PDB file of C-alpha atoms in Angstrom:
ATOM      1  CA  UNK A   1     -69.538   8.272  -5.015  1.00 50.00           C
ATOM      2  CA  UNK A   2     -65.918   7.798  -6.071  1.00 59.00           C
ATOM      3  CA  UNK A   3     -64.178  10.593  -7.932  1.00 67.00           C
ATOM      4  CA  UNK A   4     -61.895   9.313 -10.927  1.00 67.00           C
ATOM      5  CA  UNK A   5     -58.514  11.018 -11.854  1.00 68.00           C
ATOM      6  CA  UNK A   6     -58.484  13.679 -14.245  1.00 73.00           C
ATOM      7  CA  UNK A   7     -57.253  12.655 -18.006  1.00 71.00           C
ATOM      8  CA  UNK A   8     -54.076  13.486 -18.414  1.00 74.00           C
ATOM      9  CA  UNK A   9     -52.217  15.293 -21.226  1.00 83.00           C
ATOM     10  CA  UNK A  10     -50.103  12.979 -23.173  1.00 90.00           C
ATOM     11  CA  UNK A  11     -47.125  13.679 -25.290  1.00 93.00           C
ATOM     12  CA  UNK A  12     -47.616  10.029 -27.437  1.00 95.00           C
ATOM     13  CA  UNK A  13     -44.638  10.305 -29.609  1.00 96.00           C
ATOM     14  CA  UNK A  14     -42.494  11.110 -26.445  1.00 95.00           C
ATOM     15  CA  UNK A  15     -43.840   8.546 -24.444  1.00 95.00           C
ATOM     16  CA  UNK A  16     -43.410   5.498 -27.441  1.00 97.00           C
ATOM     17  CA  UNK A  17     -40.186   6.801 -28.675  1.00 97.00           C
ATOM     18  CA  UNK A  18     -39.140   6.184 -24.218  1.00 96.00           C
ATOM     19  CA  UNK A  19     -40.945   2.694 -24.416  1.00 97.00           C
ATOM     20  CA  UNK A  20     -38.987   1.845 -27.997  1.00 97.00           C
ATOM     21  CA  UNK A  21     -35.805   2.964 -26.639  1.00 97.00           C
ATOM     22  CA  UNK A  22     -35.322   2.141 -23.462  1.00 97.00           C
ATOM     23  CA  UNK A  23     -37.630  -0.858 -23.295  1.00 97.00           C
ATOM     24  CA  UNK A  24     -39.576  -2.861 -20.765  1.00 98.00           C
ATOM     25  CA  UNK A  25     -39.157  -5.275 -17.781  1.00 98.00           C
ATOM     26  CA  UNK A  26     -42.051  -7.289 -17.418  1.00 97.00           C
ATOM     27  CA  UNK A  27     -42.425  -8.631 -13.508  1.00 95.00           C
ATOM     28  CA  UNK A  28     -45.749  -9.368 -12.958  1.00 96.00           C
ATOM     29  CA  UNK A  29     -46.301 -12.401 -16.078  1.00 97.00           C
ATOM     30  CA  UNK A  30     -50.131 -12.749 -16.647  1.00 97.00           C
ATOM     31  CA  UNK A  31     -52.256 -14.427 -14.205  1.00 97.00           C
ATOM     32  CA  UNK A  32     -49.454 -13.663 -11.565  1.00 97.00           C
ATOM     33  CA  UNK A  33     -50.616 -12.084  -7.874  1.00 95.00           C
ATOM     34  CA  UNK A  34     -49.701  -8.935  -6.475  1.00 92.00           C
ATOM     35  CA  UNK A  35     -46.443  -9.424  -4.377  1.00 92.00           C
ATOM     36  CA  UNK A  36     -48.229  -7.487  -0.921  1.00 89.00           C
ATOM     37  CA  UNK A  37     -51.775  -7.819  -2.375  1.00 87.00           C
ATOM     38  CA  UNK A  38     -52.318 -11.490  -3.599  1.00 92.00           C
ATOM     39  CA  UNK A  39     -56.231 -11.313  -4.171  1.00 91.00           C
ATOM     40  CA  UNK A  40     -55.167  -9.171  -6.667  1.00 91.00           C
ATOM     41  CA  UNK A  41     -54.435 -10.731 -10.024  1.00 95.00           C
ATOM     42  CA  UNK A  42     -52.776  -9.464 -13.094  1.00 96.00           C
ATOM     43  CA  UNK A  43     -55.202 -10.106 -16.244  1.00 97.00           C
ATOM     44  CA  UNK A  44     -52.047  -9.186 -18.532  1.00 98.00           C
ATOM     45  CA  UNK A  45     -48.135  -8.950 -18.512  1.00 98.00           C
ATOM     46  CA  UNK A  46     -47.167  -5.863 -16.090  1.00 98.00           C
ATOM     47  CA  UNK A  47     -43.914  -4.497 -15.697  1.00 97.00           C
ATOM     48  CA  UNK A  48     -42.510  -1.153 -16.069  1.00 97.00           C
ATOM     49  CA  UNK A  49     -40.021   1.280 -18.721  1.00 98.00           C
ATOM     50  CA  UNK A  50     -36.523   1.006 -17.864  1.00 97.00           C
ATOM     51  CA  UNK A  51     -34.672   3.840 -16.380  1.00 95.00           C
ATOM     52  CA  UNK A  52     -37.870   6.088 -16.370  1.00 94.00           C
ATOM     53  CA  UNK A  53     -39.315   8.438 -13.417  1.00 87.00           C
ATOM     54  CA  UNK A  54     -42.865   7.606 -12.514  1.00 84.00           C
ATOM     55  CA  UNK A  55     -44.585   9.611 -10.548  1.00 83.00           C
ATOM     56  CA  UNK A  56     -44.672   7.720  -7.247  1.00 83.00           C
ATOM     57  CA  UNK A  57     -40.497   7.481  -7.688  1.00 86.00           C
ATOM     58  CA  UNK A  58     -40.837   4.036  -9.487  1.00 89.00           C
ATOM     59  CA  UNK A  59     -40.426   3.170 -13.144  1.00 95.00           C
ATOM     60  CA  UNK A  60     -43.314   4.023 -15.522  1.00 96.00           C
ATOM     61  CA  UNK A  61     -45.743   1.354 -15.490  1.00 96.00           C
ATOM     62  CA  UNK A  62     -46.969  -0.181 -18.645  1.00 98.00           C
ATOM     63  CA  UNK A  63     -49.570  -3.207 -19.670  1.00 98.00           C
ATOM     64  CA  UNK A  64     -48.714  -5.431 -22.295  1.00 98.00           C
ATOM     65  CA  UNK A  65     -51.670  -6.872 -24.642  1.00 97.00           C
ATOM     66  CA  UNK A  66     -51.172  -9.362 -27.018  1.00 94.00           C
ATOM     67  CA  UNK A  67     -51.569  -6.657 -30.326  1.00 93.00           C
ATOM     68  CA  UNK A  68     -49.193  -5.197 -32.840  1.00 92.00           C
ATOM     69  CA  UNK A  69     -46.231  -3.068 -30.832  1.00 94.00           C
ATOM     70  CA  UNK A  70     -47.460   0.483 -30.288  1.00 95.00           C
ATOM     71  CA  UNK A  71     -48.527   2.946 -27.194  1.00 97.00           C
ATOM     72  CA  UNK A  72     -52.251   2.383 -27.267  1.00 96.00           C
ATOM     73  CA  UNK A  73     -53.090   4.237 -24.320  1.00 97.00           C
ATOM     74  CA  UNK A  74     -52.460   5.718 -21.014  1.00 96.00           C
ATOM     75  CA  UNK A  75     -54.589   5.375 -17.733  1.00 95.00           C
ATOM     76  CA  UNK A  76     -54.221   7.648 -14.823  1.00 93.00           C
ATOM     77  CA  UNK A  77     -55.131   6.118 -11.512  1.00 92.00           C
ATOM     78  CA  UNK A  78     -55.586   7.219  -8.279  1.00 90.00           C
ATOM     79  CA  UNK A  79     -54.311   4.427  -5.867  1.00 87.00           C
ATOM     80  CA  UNK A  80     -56.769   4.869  -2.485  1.00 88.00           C
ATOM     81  CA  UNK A  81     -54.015   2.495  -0.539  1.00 85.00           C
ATOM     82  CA  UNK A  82     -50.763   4.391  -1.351  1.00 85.00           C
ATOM     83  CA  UNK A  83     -52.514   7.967  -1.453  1.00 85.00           C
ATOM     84  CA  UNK A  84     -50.926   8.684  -4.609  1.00 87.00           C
ATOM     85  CA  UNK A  85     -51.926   8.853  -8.411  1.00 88.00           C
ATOM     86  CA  UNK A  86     -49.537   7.786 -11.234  1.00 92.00           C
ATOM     87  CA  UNK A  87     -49.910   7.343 -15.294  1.00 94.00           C
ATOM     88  CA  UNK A  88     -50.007   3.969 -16.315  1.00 96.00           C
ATOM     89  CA  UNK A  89     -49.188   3.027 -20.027  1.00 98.00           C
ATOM     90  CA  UNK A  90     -50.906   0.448 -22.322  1.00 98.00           C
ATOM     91  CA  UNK A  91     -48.577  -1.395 -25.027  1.00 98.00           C
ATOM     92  CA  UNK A  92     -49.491  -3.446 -27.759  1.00 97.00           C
ATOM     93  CA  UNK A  93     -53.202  -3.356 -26.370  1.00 96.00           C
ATOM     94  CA  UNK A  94     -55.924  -4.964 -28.474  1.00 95.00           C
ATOM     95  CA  UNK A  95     -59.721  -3.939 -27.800  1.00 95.00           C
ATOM     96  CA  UNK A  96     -60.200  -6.626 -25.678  1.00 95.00           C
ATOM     97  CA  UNK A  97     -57.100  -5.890 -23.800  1.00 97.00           C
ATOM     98  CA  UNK A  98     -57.789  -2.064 -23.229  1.00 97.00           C
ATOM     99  CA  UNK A  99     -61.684  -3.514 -21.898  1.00 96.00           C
ATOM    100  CA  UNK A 100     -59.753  -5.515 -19.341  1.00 97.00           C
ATOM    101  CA  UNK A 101     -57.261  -3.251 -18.128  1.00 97.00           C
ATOM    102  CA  UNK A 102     -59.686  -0.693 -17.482  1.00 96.00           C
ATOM    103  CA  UNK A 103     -62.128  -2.858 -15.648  1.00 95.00           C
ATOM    104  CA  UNK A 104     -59.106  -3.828 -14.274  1.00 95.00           C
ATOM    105  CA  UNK A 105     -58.157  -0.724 -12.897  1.00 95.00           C
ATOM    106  CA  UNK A 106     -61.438   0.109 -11.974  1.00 93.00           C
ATOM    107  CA  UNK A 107     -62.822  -3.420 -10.296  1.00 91.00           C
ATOM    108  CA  UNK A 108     -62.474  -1.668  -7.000  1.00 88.00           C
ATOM    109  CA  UNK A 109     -63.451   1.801  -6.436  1.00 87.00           C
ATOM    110  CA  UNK A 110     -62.619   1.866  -2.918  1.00 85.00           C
ATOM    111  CA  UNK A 111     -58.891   1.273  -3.651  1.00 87.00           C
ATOM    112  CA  UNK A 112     -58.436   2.010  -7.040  1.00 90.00           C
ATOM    113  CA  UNK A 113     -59.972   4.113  -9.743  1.00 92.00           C
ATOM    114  CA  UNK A 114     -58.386   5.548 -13.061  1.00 93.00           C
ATOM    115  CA  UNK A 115     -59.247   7.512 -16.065  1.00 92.00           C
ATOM    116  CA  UNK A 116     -58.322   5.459 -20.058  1.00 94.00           C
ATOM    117  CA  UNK A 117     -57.192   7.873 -22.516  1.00 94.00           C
ATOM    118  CA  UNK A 118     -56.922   6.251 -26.247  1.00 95.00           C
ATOM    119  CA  UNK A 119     -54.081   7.337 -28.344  1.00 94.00           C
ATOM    120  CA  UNK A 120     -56.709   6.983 -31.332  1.00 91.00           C
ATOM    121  CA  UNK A 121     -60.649   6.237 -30.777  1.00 89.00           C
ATOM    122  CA  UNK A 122     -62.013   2.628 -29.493  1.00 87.00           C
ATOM    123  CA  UNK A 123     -63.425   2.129 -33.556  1.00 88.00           C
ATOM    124  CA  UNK A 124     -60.077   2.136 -35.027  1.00 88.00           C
ATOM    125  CA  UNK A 125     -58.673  -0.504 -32.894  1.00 85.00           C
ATOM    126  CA  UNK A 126     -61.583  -2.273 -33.649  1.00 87.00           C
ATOM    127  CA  UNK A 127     -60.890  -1.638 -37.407  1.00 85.00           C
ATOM    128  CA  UNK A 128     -57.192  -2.911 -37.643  1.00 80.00           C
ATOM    129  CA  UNK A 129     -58.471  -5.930 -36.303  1.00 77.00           C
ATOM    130  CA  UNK A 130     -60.857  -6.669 -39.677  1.00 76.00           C
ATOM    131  CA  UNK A 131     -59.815  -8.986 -41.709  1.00 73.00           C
TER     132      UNK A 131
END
């Protein structure tokens, strides 16, 4: 059995006014491998926040979906090869693209697990897609 991070706290308007003001750097495109890990492949764009302290001493890392602009959600992951956990932001996620990242994330257990938190619930991101 494989224990999963603990949700963390999230201060959203903190976190998207960072993210709106200081930007990303996307270095991982879609599709593209892991520089050290290359069975592992990056479902969408990866990068990081400019100029912000993550908690394993790099930038904050953030997903980028293919939705409207907006902090969607964070993940908090637990990282079995480095030994370390870190909080992981989603941008611009649709449904679809929050499914994937978790499953992402949590594809496998005995390297990698993390804990989604929504900004708002699963439904309404559903919803705003409607026509």
């Amino acid at each position: 059995m494989y224990e999963f991070p603990e949700a963390p706290a999230v201060d959203w308007e903190g976190l998207a006014a960072t993210v709106q003001a200081r930007g990303i750097t996307l270095d991982r495109p879609r599709l593209s491998q892991h520089p050290h890990h290359p069975e592992i492949v990056y479902p969408l764009d990866y990068g990081y926040v400019n100029d912000t302290p993550g908690e394993d001493g790099e930038p904050l890392d953030v997903f980028v979906g293919s939705g409207p602009p907006g902090l969607v959600g964070v993940a908090r992951t637990l990282d079995r090869r480095k030994g370390d956990t870190e909080l992981k932001l989603l941008w611009a996620c649709t449904p679809t693209d929050v499914y994937t990242v978790h499953g992402f994330l949590n594809f496998s257990p005995a390297h990698m697990t993390a804990t989604l938190t929504l900004r708002a619930p699963m439904a309404r991101l559903w919803e705003a897609l409607a026509p």
